[in-house]
PDB file of C-alpha atoms in Angstrom:
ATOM      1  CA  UNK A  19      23.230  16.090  -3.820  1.00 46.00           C
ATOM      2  CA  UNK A  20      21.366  17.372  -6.669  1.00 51.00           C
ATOM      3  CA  UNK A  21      17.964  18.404  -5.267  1.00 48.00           C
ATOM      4  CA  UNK A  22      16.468  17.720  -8.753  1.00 59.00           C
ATOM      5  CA  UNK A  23      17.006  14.142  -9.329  1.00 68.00           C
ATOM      6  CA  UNK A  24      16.114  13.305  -5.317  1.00 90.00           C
ATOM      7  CA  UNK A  25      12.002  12.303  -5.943  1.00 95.00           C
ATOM      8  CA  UNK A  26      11.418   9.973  -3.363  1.00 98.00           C
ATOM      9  CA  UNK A  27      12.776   7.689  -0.605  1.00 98.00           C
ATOM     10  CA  UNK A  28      10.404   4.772   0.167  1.00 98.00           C
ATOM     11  CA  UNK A  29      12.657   3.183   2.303  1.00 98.00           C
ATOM     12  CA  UNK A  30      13.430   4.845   5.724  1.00 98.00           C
ATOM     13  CA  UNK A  31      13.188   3.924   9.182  1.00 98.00           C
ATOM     14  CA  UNK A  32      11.578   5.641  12.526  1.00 98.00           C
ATOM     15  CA  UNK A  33      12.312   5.381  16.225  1.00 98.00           C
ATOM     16  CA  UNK A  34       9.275   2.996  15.492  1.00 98.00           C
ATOM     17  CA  UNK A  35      12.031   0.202  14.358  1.00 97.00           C
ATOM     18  CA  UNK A  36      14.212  -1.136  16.938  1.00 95.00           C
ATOM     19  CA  UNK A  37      17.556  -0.603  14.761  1.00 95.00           C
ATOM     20  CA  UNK A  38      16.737   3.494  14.527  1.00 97.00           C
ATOM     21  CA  UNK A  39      16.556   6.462  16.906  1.00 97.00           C
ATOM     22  CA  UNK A  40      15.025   8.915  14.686  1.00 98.00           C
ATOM     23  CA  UNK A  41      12.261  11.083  14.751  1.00 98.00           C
ATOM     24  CA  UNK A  42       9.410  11.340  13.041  1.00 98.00           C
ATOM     25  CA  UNK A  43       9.583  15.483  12.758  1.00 98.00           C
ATOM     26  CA  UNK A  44      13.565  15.324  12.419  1.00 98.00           C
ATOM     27  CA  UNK A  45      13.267  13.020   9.334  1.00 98.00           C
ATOM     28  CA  UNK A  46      10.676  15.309   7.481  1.00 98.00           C
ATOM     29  CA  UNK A  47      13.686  17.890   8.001  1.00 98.00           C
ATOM     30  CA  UNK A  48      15.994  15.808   6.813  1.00 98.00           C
ATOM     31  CA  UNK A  49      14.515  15.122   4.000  1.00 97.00           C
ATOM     32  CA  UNK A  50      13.444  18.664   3.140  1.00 96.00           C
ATOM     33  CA  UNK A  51      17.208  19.862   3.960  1.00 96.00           C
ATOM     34  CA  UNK A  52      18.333  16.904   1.120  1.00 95.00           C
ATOM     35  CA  UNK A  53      15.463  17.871  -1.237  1.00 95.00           C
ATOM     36  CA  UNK A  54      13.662  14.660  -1.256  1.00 97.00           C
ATOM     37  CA  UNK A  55      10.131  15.539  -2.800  1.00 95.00           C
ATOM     38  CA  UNK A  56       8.459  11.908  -1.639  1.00 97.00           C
ATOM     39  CA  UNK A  57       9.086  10.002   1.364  1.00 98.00           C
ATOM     40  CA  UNK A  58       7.702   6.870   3.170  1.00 98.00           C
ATOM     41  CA  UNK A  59       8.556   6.056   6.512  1.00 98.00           C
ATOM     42  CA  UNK A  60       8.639   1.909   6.353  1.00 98.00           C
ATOM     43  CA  UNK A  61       9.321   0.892   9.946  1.00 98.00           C
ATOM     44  CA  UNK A  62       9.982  -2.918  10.916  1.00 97.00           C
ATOM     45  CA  UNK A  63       7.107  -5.093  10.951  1.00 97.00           C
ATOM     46  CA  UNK A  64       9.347  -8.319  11.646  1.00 96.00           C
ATOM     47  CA  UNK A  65       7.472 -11.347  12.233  1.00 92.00           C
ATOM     48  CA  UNK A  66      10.938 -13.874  12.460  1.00 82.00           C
ATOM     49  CA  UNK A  67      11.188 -14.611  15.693  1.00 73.00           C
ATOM     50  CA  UNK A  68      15.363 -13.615  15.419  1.00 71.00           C
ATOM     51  CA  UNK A  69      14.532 -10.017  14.441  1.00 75.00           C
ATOM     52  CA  UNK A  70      10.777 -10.142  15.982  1.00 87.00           C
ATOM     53  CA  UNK A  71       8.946  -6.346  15.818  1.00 93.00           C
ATOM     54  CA  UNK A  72       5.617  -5.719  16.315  1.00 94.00           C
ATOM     55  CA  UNK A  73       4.162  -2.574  15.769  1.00 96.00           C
ATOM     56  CA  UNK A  74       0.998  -1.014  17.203  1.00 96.00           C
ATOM     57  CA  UNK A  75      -0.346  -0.079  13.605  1.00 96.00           C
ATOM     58  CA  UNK A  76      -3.327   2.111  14.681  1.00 96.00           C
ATOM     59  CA  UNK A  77      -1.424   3.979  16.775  1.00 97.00           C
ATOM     60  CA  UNK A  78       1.579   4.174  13.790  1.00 98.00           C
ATOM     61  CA  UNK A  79      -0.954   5.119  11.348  1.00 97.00           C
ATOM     62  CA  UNK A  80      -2.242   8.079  13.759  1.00 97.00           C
ATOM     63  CA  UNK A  81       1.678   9.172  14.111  1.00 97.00           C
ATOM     64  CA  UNK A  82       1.923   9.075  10.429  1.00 98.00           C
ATOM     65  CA  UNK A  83      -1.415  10.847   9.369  1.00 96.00           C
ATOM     66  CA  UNK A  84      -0.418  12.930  11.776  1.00 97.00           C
ATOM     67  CA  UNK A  85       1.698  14.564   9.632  1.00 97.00           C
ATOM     68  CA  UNK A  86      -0.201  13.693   6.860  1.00 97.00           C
ATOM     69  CA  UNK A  87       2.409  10.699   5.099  1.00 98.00           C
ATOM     70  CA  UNK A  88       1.191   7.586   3.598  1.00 98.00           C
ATOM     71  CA  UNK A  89       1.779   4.876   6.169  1.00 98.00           C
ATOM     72  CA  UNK A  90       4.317   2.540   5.189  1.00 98.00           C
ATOM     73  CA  UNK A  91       5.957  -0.720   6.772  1.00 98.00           C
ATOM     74  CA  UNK A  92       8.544  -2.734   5.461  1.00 98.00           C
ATOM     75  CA  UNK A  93       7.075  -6.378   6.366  1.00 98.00           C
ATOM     76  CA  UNK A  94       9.393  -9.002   6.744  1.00 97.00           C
ATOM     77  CA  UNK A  95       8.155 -12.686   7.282  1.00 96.00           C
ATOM     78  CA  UNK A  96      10.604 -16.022   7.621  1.00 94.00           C
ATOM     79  CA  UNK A  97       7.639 -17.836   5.614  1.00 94.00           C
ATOM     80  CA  UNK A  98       6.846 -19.812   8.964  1.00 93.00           C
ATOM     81  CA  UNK A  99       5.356 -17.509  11.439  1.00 93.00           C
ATOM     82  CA  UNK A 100       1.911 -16.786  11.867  1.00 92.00           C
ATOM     83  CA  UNK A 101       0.969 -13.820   8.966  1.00 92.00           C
ATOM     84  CA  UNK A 102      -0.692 -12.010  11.724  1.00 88.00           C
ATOM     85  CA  UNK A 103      -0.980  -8.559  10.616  1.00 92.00           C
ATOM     86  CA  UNK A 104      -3.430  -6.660   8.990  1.00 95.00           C
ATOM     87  CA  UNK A 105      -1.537  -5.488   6.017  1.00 97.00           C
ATOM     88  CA  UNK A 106      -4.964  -3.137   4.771  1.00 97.00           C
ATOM     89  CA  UNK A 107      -4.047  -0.588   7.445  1.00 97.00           C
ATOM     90  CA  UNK A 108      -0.569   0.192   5.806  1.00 98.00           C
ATOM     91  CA  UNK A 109      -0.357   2.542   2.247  1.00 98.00           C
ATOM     92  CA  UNK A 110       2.998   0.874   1.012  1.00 98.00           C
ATOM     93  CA  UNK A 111       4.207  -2.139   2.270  1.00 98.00           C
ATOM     94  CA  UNK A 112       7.436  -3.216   1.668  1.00 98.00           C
ATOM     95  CA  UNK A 113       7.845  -7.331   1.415  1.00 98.00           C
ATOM     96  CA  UNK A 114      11.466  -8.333   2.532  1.00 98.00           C
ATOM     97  CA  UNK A 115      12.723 -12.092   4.135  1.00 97.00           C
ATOM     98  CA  UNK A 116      16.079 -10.811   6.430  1.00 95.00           C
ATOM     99  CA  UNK A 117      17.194 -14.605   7.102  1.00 94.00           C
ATOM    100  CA  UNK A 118      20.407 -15.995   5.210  1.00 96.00           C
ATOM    101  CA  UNK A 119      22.439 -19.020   6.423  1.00 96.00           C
ATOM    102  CA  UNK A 120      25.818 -18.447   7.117  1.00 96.00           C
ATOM    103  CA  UNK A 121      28.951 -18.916   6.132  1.00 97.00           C
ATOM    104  CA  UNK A 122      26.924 -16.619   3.433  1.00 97.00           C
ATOM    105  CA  UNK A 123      28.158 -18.783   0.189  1.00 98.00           C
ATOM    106  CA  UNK A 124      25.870 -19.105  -3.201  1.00 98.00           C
ATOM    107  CA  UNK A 125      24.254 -22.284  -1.814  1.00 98.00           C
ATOM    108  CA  UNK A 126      23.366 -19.797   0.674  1.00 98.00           C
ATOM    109  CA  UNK A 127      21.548 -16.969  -2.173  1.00 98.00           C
ATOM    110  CA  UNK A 128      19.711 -19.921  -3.755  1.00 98.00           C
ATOM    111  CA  UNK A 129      18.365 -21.210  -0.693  1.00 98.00           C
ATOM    112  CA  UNK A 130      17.424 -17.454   0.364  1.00 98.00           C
ATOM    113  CA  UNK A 131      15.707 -16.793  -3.195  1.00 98.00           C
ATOM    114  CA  UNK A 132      13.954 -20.264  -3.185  1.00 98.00           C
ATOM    115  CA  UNK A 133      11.682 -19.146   0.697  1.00 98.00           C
ATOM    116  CA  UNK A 134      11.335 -15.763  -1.141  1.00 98.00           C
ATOM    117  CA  UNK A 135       9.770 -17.026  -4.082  1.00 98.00           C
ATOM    118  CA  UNK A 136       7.760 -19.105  -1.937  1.00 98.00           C
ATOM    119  CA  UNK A 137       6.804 -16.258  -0.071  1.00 98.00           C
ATOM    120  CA  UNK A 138       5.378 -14.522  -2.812  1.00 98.00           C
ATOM    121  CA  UNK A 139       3.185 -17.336  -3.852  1.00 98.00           C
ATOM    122  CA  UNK A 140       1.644 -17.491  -0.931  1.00 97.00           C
ATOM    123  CA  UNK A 141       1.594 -13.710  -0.049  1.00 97.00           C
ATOM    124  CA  UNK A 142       0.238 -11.154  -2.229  1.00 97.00           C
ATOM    125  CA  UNK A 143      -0.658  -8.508   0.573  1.00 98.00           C
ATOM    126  CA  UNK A 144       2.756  -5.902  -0.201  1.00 98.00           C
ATOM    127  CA  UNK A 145       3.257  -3.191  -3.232  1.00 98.00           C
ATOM    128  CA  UNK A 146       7.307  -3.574  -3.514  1.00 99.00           C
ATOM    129  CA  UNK A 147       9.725  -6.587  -2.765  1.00 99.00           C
ATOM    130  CA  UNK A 148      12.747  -4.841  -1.183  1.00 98.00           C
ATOM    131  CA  UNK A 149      15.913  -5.397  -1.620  1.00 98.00           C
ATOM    132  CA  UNK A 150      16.138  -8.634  -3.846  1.00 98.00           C
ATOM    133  CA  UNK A 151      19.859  -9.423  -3.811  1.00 98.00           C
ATOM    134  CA  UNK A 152      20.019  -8.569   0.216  1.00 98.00           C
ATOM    135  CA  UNK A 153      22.354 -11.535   1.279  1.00 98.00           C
ATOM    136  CA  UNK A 154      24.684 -10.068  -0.771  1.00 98.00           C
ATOM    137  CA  UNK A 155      25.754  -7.031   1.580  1.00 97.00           C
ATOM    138  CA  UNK A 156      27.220  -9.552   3.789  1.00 96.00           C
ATOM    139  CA  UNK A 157      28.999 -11.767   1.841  1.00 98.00           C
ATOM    140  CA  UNK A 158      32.816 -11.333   2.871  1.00 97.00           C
ATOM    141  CA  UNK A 159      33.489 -10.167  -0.730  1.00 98.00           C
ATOM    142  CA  UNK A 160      29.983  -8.767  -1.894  1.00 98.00           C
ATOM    143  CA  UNK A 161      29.683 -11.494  -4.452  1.00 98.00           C
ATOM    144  CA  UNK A 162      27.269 -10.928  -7.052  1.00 98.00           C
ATOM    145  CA  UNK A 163      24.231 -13.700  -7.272  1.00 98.00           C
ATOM    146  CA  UNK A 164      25.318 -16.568  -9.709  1.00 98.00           C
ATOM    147  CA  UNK A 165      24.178 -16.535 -12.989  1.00 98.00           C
ATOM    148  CA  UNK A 166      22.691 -20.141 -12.266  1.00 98.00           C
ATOM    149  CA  UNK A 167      20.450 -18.525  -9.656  1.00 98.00           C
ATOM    150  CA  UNK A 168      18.931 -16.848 -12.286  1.00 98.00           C
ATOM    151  CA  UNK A 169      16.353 -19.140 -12.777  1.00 98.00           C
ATOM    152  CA  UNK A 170      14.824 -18.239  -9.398  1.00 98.00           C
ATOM    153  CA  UNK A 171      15.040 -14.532  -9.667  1.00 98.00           C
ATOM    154  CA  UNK A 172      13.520 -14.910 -13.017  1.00 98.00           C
ATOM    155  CA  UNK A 173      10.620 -16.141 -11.518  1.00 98.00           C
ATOM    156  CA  UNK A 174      10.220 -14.016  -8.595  1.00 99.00           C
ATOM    157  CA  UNK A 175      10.701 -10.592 -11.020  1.00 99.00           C
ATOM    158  CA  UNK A 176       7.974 -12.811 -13.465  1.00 98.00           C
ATOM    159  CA  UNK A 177       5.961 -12.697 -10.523  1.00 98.00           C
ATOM    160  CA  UNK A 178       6.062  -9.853  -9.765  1.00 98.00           C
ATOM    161  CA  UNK A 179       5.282  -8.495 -13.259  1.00 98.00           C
ATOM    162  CA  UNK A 180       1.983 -10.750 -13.434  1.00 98.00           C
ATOM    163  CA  UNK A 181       0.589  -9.470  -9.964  1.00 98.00           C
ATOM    164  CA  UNK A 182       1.509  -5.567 -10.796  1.00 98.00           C
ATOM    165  CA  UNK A 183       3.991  -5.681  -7.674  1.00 98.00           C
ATOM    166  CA  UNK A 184       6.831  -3.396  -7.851  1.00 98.00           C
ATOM    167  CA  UNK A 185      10.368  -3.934  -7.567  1.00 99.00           C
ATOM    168  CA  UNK A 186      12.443  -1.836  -5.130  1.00 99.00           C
ATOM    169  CA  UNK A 187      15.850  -0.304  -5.943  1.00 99.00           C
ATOM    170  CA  UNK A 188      17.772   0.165  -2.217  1.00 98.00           C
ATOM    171  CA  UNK A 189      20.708   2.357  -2.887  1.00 98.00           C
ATOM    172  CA  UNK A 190      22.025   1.138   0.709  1.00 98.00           C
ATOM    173  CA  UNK A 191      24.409  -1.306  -1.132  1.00 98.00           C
ATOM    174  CA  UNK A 192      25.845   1.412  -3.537  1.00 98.00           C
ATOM    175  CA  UNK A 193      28.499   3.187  -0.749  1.00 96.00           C
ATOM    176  CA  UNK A 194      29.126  -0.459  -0.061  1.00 96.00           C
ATOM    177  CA  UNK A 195      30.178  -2.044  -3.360  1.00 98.00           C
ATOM    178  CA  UNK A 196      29.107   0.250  -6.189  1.00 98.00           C
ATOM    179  CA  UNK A 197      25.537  -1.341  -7.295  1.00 98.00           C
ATOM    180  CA  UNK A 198      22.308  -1.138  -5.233  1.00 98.00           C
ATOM    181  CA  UNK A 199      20.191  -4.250  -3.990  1.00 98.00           C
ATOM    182  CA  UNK A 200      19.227  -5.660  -6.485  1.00 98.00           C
ATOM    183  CA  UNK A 201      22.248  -5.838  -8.750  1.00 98.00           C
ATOM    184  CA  UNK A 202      22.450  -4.136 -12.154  1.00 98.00           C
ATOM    185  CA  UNK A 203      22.524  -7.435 -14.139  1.00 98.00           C
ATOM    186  CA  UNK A 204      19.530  -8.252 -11.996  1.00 98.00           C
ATOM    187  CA  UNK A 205      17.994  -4.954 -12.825  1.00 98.00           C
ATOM    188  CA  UNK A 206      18.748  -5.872 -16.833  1.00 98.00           C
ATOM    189  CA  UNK A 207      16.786  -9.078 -16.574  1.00 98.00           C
ATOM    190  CA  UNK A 208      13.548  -6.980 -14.709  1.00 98.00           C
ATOM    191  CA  UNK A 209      13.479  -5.148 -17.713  1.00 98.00           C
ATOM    192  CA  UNK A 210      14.177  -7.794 -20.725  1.00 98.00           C
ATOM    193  CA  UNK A 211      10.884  -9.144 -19.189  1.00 98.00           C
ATOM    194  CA  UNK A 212       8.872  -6.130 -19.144  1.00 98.00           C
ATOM    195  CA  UNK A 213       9.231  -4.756 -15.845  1.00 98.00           C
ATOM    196  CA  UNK A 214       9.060  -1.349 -15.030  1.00 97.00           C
ATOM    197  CA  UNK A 215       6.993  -0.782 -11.688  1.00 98.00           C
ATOM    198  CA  UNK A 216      10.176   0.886  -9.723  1.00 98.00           C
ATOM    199  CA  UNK A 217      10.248   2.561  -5.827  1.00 98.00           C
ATOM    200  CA  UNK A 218      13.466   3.277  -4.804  1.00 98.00           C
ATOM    201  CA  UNK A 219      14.647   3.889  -1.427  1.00 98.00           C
ATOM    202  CA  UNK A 220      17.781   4.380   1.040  1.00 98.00           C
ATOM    203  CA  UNK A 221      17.284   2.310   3.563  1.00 98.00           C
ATOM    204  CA  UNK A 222      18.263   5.022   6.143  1.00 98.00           C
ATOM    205  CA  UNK A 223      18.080   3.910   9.376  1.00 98.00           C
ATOM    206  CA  UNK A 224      20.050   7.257  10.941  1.00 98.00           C
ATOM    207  CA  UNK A 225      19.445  10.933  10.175  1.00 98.00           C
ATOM    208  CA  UNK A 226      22.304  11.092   7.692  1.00 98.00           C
ATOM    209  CA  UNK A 227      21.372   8.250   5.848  1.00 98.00           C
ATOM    210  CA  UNK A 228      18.389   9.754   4.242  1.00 98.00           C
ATOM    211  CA  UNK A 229      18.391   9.910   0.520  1.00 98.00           C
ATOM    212  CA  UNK A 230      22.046   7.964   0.542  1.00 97.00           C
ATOM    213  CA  UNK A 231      22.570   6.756  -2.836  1.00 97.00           C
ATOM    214  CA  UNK A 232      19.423   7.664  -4.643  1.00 97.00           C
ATOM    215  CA  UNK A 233      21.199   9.995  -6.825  1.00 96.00           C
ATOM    216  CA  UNK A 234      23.238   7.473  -8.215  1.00 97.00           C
ATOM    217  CA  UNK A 235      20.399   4.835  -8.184  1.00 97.00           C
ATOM    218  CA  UNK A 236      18.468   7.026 -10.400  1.00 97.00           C
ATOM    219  CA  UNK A 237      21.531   6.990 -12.763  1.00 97.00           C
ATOM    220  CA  UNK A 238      21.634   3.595 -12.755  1.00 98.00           C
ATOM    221  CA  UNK A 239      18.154   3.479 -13.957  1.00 98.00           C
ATOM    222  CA  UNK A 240      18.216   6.047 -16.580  1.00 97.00           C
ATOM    223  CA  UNK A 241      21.706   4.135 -17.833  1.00 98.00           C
ATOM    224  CA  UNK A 242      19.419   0.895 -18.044  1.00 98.00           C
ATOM    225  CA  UNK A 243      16.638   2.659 -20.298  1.00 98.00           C
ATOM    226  CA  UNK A 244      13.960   2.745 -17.271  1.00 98.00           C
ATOM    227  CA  UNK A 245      12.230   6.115 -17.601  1.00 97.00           C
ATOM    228  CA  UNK A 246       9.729   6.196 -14.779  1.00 98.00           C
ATOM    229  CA  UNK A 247      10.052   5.738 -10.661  1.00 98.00           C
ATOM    230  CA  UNK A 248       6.478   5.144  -8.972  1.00 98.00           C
ATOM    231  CA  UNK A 249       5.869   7.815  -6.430  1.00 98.00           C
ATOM    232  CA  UNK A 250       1.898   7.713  -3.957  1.00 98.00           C
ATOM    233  CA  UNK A 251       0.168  10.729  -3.492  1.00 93.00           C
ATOM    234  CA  UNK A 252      -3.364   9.890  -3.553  1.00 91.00           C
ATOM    235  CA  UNK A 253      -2.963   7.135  -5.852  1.00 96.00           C
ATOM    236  CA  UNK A 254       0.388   5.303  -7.349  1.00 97.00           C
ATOM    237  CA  UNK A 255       1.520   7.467 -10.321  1.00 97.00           C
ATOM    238  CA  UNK A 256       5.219   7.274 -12.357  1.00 97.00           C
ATOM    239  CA  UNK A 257       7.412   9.958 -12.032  1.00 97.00           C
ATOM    240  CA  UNK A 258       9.699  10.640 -15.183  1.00 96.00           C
ATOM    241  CA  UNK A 259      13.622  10.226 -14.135  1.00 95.00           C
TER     242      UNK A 259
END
């Protein structure tokens, strides 16, 4: 990895999350061995009850500050359950929805895009939507979102745009099928409407999988005319790529 073009990794998860075993300590090393100047540690908040994970947030924010990082949490809500969390205490939260009928098909992405746009109308309490295109990574093929879905993503990135959200690029997806989450075409319409609030993240849930990608997701970027990631130190600034 080049340690120049690794500036941050918004996306990573904590023993804190019930899909990783890492440490808190062990991931600052991690990402000082892969010379990642940013991270944010964005453990599962999960309020669907299929992936259900509640965290303690004043004690997480305590574990955090501990070692003085911005306390992040990547939230993710079915649009049903009870919004019961209060999203204030976090830095940098993450939006995601995790749900996606199978057999995973394109009837399947438009019905997943339709209770994420509805999520965002109704929630306006996160900094980033994560991984856009997410169904995707488990299609049997990886099949890119239809063209005719574009309707819907066009609103949620318009959305987006209008309420100074960001949108994040996860580089997970790239060591799967070559693009990130969300899609490069996707990341082409974000910017024909005038988007350019970027985080980008990994989406590490294991030691090693720290900063995957985000080399290549910066690439991407810079091949697509974006200029600027947002990084938070005291207050959100953009970072030039």
């Amino acid at each position: 990895m080049r340690k120049d073009i690794l500036i941050a990794d918004y996306h990573i998860h904590s023993y804190y999350s019930p899909d990783s075993d890492s440490d808190i300590e062990d991931i600052i090393e991690r990402a000082r061995e892969v010379g990642i100047k940013h991270i944010i540690i964005t453990d599962h908040y999960e309020l669907a009850d299929e992936h259900a994970n509640e965290l303690d947030v004043d004690v997480y924010r305590r574990e955090m500050e501990k070692y003085s990082l911005p306390v992040g949490v990547e939230l993710g809500w079915d649009g049903i359950k009870d919004l019961n969390v209060d999203v204030s205490k976090f830095d940098f939260v993450l939006i995601s929805h995790h749900f996606v009928e199978e057999p995973i098909t394109q009837q399947s992405y438009r019905n997943y895009l339709l209770r994420l746009l509805d999520i965002i109308n109704r929630f306006d309490g996160y900094h980033a939507l994560a991984h856009l295109d997410f169904p995707r990574r488990y299609h049997k093929t990886n099949e890119p979102f239809s063209v005719e879905d574009y309707d819907i993503v066009s609103e949620i990135l318009k959305k987006l745009i209008k309420n100074g959200k960001s949108l994040e690029v996860n580089t997970a997806s790239i060591e799967r099928y070559g693009e990130p989450n969300p899609s490069i075409e996707i990341l082409k319409l974000y910017k024909s409407l005038g988007g350019r609030n970027i985080t980008i993240g990994s989406d590490a849930h294991s030691l090693e999988q720290i900063g995957r990608g985000i080399e290549r997701g910066i690439e991407i970027l810079k091949e697509l005319g974006y200029n600027y990631i947002l990084v938070l130190d005291t207050e959100w600034r953009e970072v030039k790529i």
